[in-house]
XYZ file of C-alpha atoms in Angstrom:
223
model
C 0.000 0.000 0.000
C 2.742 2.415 1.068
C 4.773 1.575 -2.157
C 1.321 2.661 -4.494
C 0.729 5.602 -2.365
C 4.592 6.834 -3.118
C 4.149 5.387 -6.740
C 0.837 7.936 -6.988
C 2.341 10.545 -5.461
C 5.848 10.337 -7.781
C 3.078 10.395 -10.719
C 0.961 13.533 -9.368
C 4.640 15.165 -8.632
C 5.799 14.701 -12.716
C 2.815 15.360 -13.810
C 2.106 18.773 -12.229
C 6.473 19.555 -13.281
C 5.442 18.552 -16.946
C 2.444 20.534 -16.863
C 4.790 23.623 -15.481
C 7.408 22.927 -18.383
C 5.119 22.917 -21.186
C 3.620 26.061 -20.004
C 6.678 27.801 -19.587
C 8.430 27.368 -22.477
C 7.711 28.776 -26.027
C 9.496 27.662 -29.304
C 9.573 30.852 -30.840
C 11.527 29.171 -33.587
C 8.758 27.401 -35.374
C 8.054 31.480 -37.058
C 11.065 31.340 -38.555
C 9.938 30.703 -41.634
C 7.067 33.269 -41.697
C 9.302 36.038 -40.326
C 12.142 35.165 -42.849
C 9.123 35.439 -45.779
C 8.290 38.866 -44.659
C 12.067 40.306 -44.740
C 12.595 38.772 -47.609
C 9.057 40.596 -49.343
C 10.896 43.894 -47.571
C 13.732 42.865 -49.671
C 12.305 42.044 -53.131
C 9.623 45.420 -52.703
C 11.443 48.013 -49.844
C 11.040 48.545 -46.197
C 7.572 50.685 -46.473
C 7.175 52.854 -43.685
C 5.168 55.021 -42.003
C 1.992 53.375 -42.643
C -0.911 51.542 -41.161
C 0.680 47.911 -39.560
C -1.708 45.170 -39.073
C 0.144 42.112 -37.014
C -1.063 39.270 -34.771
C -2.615 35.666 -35.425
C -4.361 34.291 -38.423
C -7.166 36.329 -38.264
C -4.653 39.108 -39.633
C -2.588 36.790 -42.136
C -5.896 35.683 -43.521
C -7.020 39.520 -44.076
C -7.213 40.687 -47.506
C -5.887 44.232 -46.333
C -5.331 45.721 -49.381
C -8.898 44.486 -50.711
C -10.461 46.154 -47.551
C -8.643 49.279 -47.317
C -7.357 49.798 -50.812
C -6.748 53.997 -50.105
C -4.732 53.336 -47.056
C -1.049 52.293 -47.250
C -1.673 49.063 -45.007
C 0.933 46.191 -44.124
C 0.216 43.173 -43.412
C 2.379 41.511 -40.834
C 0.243 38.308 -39.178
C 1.507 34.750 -38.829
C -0.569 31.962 -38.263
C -1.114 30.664 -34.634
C 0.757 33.091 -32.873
C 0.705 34.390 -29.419
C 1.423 38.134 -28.255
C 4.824 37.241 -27.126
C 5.691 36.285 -30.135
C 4.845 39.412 -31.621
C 6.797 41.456 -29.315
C 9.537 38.717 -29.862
C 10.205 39.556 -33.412
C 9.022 43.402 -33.315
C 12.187 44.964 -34.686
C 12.268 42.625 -37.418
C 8.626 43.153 -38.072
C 7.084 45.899 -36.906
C 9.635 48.730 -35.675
C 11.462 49.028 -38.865
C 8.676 49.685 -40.844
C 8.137 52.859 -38.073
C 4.161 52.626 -38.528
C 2.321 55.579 -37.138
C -0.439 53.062 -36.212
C -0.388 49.158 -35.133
C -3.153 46.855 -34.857
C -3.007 43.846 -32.881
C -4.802 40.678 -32.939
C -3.880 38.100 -30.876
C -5.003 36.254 -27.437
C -7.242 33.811 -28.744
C -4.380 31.165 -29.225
C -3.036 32.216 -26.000
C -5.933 31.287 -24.087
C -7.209 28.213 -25.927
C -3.191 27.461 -24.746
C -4.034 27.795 -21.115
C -2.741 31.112 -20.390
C -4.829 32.960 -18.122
C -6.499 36.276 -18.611
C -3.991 38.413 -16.319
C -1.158 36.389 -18.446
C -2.415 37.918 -21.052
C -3.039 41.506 -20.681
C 0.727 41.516 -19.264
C 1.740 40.304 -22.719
C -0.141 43.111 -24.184
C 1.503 45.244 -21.709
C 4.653 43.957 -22.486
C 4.068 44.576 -26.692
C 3.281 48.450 -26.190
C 6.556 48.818 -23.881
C 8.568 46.870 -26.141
C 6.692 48.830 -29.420
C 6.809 52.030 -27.425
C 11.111 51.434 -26.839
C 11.657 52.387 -30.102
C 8.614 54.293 -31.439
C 7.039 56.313 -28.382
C 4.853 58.262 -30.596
C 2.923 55.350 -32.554
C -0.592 54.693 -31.761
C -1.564 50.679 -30.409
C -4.966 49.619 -31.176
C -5.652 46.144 -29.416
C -8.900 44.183 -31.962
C -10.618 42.438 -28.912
C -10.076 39.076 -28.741
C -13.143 37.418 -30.927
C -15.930 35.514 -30.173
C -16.021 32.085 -31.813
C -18.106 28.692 -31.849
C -14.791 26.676 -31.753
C -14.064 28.513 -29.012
C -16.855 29.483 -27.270
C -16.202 27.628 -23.428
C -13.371 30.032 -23.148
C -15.915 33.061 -23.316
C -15.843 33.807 -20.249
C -11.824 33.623 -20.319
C -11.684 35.995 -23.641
C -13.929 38.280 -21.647
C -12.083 39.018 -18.371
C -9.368 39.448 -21.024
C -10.458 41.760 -22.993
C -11.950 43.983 -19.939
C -8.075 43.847 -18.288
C -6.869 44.747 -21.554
C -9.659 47.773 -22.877
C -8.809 49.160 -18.807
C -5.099 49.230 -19.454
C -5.781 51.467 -23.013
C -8.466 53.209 -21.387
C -5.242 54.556 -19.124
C -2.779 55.925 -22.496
C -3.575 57.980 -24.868
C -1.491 55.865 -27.101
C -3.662 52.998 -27.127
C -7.211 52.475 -28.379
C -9.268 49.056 -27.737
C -11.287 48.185 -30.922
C -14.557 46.188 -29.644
C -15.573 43.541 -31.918
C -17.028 41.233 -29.193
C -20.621 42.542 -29.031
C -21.143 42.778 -32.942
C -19.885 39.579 -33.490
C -22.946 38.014 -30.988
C -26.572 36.795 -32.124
C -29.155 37.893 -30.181
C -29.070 34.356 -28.393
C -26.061 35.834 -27.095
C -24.123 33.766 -28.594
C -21.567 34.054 -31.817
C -23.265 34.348 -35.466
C -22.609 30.970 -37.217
C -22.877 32.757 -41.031
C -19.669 35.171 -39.880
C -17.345 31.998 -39.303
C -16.052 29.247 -42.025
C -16.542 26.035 -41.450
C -13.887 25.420 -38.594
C -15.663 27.635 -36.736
C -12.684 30.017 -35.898
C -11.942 31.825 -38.864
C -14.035 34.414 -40.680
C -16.152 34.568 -43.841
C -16.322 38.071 -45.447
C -19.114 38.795 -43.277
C -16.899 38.528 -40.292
C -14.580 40.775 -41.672
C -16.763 43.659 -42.628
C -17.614 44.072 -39.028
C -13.830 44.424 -38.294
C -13.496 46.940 -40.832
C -16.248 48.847 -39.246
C -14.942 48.433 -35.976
C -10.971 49.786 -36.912
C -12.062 52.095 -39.805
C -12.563 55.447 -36.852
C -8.856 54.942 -35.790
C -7.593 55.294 -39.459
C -9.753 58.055 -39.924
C -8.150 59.712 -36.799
C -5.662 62.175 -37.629
């Protein structure tokens, strides 16, 4: 009995130490690739600065910019499946050179449905505009709310004690702006609109992405 009990125990003991490890560390390595594309397009076309930067997950890479805004000099700067860290991990190879006068963000969602907890997160967002901020103190941070989605929908509560620690911290600068795209997105069941998502349930249809458009369009406008 005593042998099971210290066999159990060894178990709980690795388990909770793997649990620690996985959560700790972060291959930032596996963007290589996509960040090596994008200085190689600055290459091939110019560094283009001063402009409108779009970065964050694949709800950015997946955003025909150009179709959307086609009279504002937009850049789009969005790899697949990241997190905020590693956005602020490879801003000056992807962001401060291009010396934007406005970022947008989109990220979180992967970061949650990775375990990271709301205050986790608004510290990485924290931790983007002070790393953004380093190098360009005058450039204007708007954070895109972290999204409802049907995939995703048990961490609603999650995305939404997020995106309240997050729209408090911009609330505080008047260098950041929080874009709301939470309540548009919702039926009136409360719940997220099926027709705005494709058919994993995550990523947007064109509908989806007009409502973003409305919902960033006053900060471009701003002057």
């Amino acid at each position: 009995l005593f042998a099971r009990s210290l066999t159990l125990t060894l178990m709980a003991l690795l388990s909770i130490n793997g649990f620690a490890a996985e959560k700790s560390e972060h291959n930032f390595d596996r963007w290589e690739k996509s960040i090596s594309q994008f200085e190689k397009q600055d290459q091939e076309q110019g560094v283009k600065t001063g402009g409108i930067l779009f970065v964050g997950s694949s709800s950015i890479r997946m955003w025909d910019l150009d179709k959307y805004f086609p009279d504002q000099p937009v850049l789009n700067r969005g790899f697949g499946g990241s997190e905020i860290v590693d956005s602020t991990h490879f801003a000056d190879r992807i962001i401060i050179k291009h010396q934007p006068k406005l970022i947008f963000l989109y990220a979180g969602d992967n970061d949650l449905a990775r375990k990271k907890t709301a205050e986790e997160v608004s510290n990485d967002f924290k931790q983007f505009v002070a790393k953004v901020h380093k190098s360009l103190p005058e450039t204007r941070i708007v954070f895109i709310a972290i999204k409802p989605s049907l995939s995703r929908w048990k961490l609603a509560d999650t995305i939404q004690k997020a995106n309240k620690l997050i729209a408090a911290q911009c609330a505080k600068d008047d260098l950041l702006e929080f874009a709301d795209v939470w309540e548009p997105m919702l039926g009136e069941d409360g719940k997220p609109r099926p027709e705005l998502f494709k058919s994993d349930g995550l990523h947007m249809e064109h509908a989806g992405y007009l409502i973003w458009k409305k919902a960033v369009q006053p900060y471009m406008d701003q002057k």
